[in-house]
PDB file of C-alpha atoms in Angstrom:
ATOM      1  CA  MET A 105      -0.160   0.007   0.078  1.00  0.00           C
ATOM      2  CA  ILE A 106       1.342   3.496  -0.858  1.00  0.00           C
ATOM      3  CA  ASN A 107       2.015   6.017   1.868  1.00  0.00           C
ATOM      4  CA  TYR A 108       0.193   9.087   0.568  1.00  0.00           C
ATOM      5  CA  PRO A 109       0.973  12.565   1.807  1.00  0.00           C
ATOM      6  CA  LYS A 110      -1.369  14.086   4.439  1.00  0.00           C
ATOM      7  CA  LYS A 111      -4.207  15.935   2.676  1.00  0.00           C
ATOM      8  CA  ARG A 112      -3.820  19.455   3.571  1.00  0.00           C
ATOM      9  CA  GLU A 113      -5.683  20.976   0.809  1.00  0.00           C
ATOM     10  CA  LEU A 114      -3.350  24.173   0.839  1.00  0.00           C
ATOM     11  CA  ASP A 115      -3.328  25.249  -2.917  1.00  0.00           C
ATOM     12  CA  GLY A 116      -6.912  24.697  -4.206  1.00  0.00           C
ATOM     13  CA  ILE A 117      -5.670  23.081  -7.571  1.00  0.00           C
ATOM     14  CA  TYR A 118      -7.602  19.803  -7.609  1.00  0.00           C
ATOM     15  CA  PHE A 119      -6.908  16.685  -9.625  1.00  0.00           C
ATOM     16  CA  ARG A 120      -8.999  13.480  -9.714  1.00  0.00           C
ATOM     17  CA  VAL A 121      -6.853  10.492  -8.840  1.00  0.00           C
ATOM     18  CA  GLN A 122      -7.576   6.999  -7.954  1.00  0.00           C
ATOM     19  CA  ARG A 123      -6.246   5.788  -4.649  1.00  0.00           C
ATOM     20  CA  ASN A 124      -6.908   2.473  -3.207  1.00  0.00           C
ATOM     21  CA  GLY A 125      -9.436   1.701  -5.820  1.00  0.00           C
ATOM     22  CA  LYS A 126     -11.403   5.067  -5.087  1.00  0.00           C
ATOM     23  CA  TRP A 127     -11.466   8.286  -7.113  1.00  0.00           C
ATOM     24  CA  GLU A 128     -10.602  11.256  -4.996  1.00  0.00           C
ATOM     25  CA  ASN A 129     -10.214  15.075  -5.525  1.00  0.00           C
ATOM     26  CA  VAL A 130      -6.681  15.839  -4.515  1.00  0.00           C
ATOM     27  CA  CYS A 131      -4.781  19.230  -4.324  1.00  0.00           C
ATOM     28  CA  TYR A 132      -1.652  19.346  -6.500  1.00  0.00           C
ATOM     29  CA  THR A 133       0.558  19.810  -3.302  1.00  0.00           C
ATOM     30  CA  ASP A 134      -0.933  16.753  -1.800  1.00  0.00           C
ATOM     31  CA  LEU A 135      -0.077  14.514  -4.964  1.00  0.00           C
ATOM     32  CA  THR A 136       2.607  11.984  -4.656  1.00  0.00           C
ATOM     33  CA  GLU A 137       5.441  12.847  -7.173  1.00  0.00           C
ATOM     34  CA  ALA A 138       4.252  10.010  -9.475  1.00  0.00           C
ATOM     35  CA  GLU A 139       0.686  11.407  -9.477  1.00  0.00           C
ATOM     36  CA  ALA A 140       1.917  14.859 -10.077  1.00  0.00           C
ATOM     37  CA  LYS A 141       4.028  13.713 -13.062  1.00  0.00           C
ATOM     38  CA  GLU A 142       1.260  11.846 -14.526  1.00  0.00           C
ATOM     39  CA  LYS A 143      -1.289  14.788 -14.223  1.00  0.00           C
ATOM     40  CA  THR A 144       1.184  17.260 -15.769  1.00  0.00           C
ATOM     41  CA  LYS A 145       2.833  15.327 -18.554  1.00  0.00           C
ATOM     42  CA  ASP A 146       0.759  16.825 -21.227  1.00  0.00           C
ATOM     43  CA  LYS A 147       0.620  20.429 -19.872  1.00  0.00           C
ATOM     44  CA  ASP A 148       2.185  23.293 -21.775  1.00  0.00           C
ATOM     45  CA  GLY A 149       4.543  26.198 -20.705  1.00  0.00           C
ATOM     46  CA  GLU A 150       1.315  28.519 -20.082  1.00  0.00           C
ATOM     47  CA  TRP A 151      -0.183  26.025 -17.860  1.00  0.00           C
ATOM     48  CA  PHE A 152       3.000  25.726 -15.708  1.00  0.00           C
ATOM     49  CA  LYS A 153       3.374  29.542 -15.579  1.00  0.00           C
ATOM     50  CA  GLU A 154      -0.227  29.655 -14.178  1.00  0.00           C
ATOM     51  CA  LEU A 155       0.482  26.779 -11.713  1.00  0.00           C
ATOM     52  CA  ALA A 156       3.592  28.739 -10.430  1.00  0.00           C
ATOM     53  CA  ARG A 157       1.592  31.909 -10.214  1.00  0.00           C
ATOM     54  CA  ILE A 158      -1.142  30.352  -8.090  1.00  0.00           C
ATOM     55  CA  LEU A 159       1.375  28.402  -5.815  1.00  0.00           C
ATOM     56  CA  ALA A 160       3.283  31.631  -5.249  1.00  0.00           C
ATOM     57  CA  MET A 161       0.082  33.386  -4.259  1.00  0.00           C
ATOM     58  CA  ARG A 162      -0.845  30.436  -1.879  1.00  0.00           C
ATOM     59  CA  LEU A 163       2.743  30.408  -0.301  1.00  0.00           C
ATOM     60  CA  ARG A 164       2.528  34.137   0.236  1.00  0.00           C
ATOM     61  CA  GLU A 165      -0.993  33.881   2.039  1.00  0.00           C
ATOM     62  CA  ILE A 166       0.248  31.175   4.263  1.00  0.00           C
ATOM     63  CA  GLY A 167       3.618  33.206   5.178  1.00  0.00           C
ATOM     64  CA  ASP A 168       1.231  36.322   5.665  1.00  0.00           C
ATOM     65  CA  GLU A 169      -1.166  34.351   7.838  1.00  0.00           C
ATOM     66  CA  PHE A 170       1.617  32.817  10.172  1.00  0.00           C
ATOM     67  CA  ASN A 171       4.057  35.768   9.997  1.00  0.00           C
ATOM     68  CA  LEU A 172       6.709  33.245   8.529  1.00  0.00           C
ATOM     69  CA  ILE A 173       9.974  34.452   7.418  1.00  0.00           C
ATOM     70  CA  ARG A 174      12.647  32.166   6.102  1.00  0.00           C
ATOM     71  CA  ARG A 175      16.174  32.873   7.371  1.00  0.00           C
TER      72      ARG A 175
END
């Protein structure tokens, strides 16, 4: 059995994946590396730019909410 990452649902970018025989909606940042590769294999550069923009906004929101600073 695969040890899936804890579902934190931080990014809001959902994909349909089959896990343990059941279909689920899973956020991009909660996918395994293999799932992420499979779901993005046919995406173009513009799609990845949008993904990066959304992830950057979410990272900023989390940092602002918890007053996080990387040192």
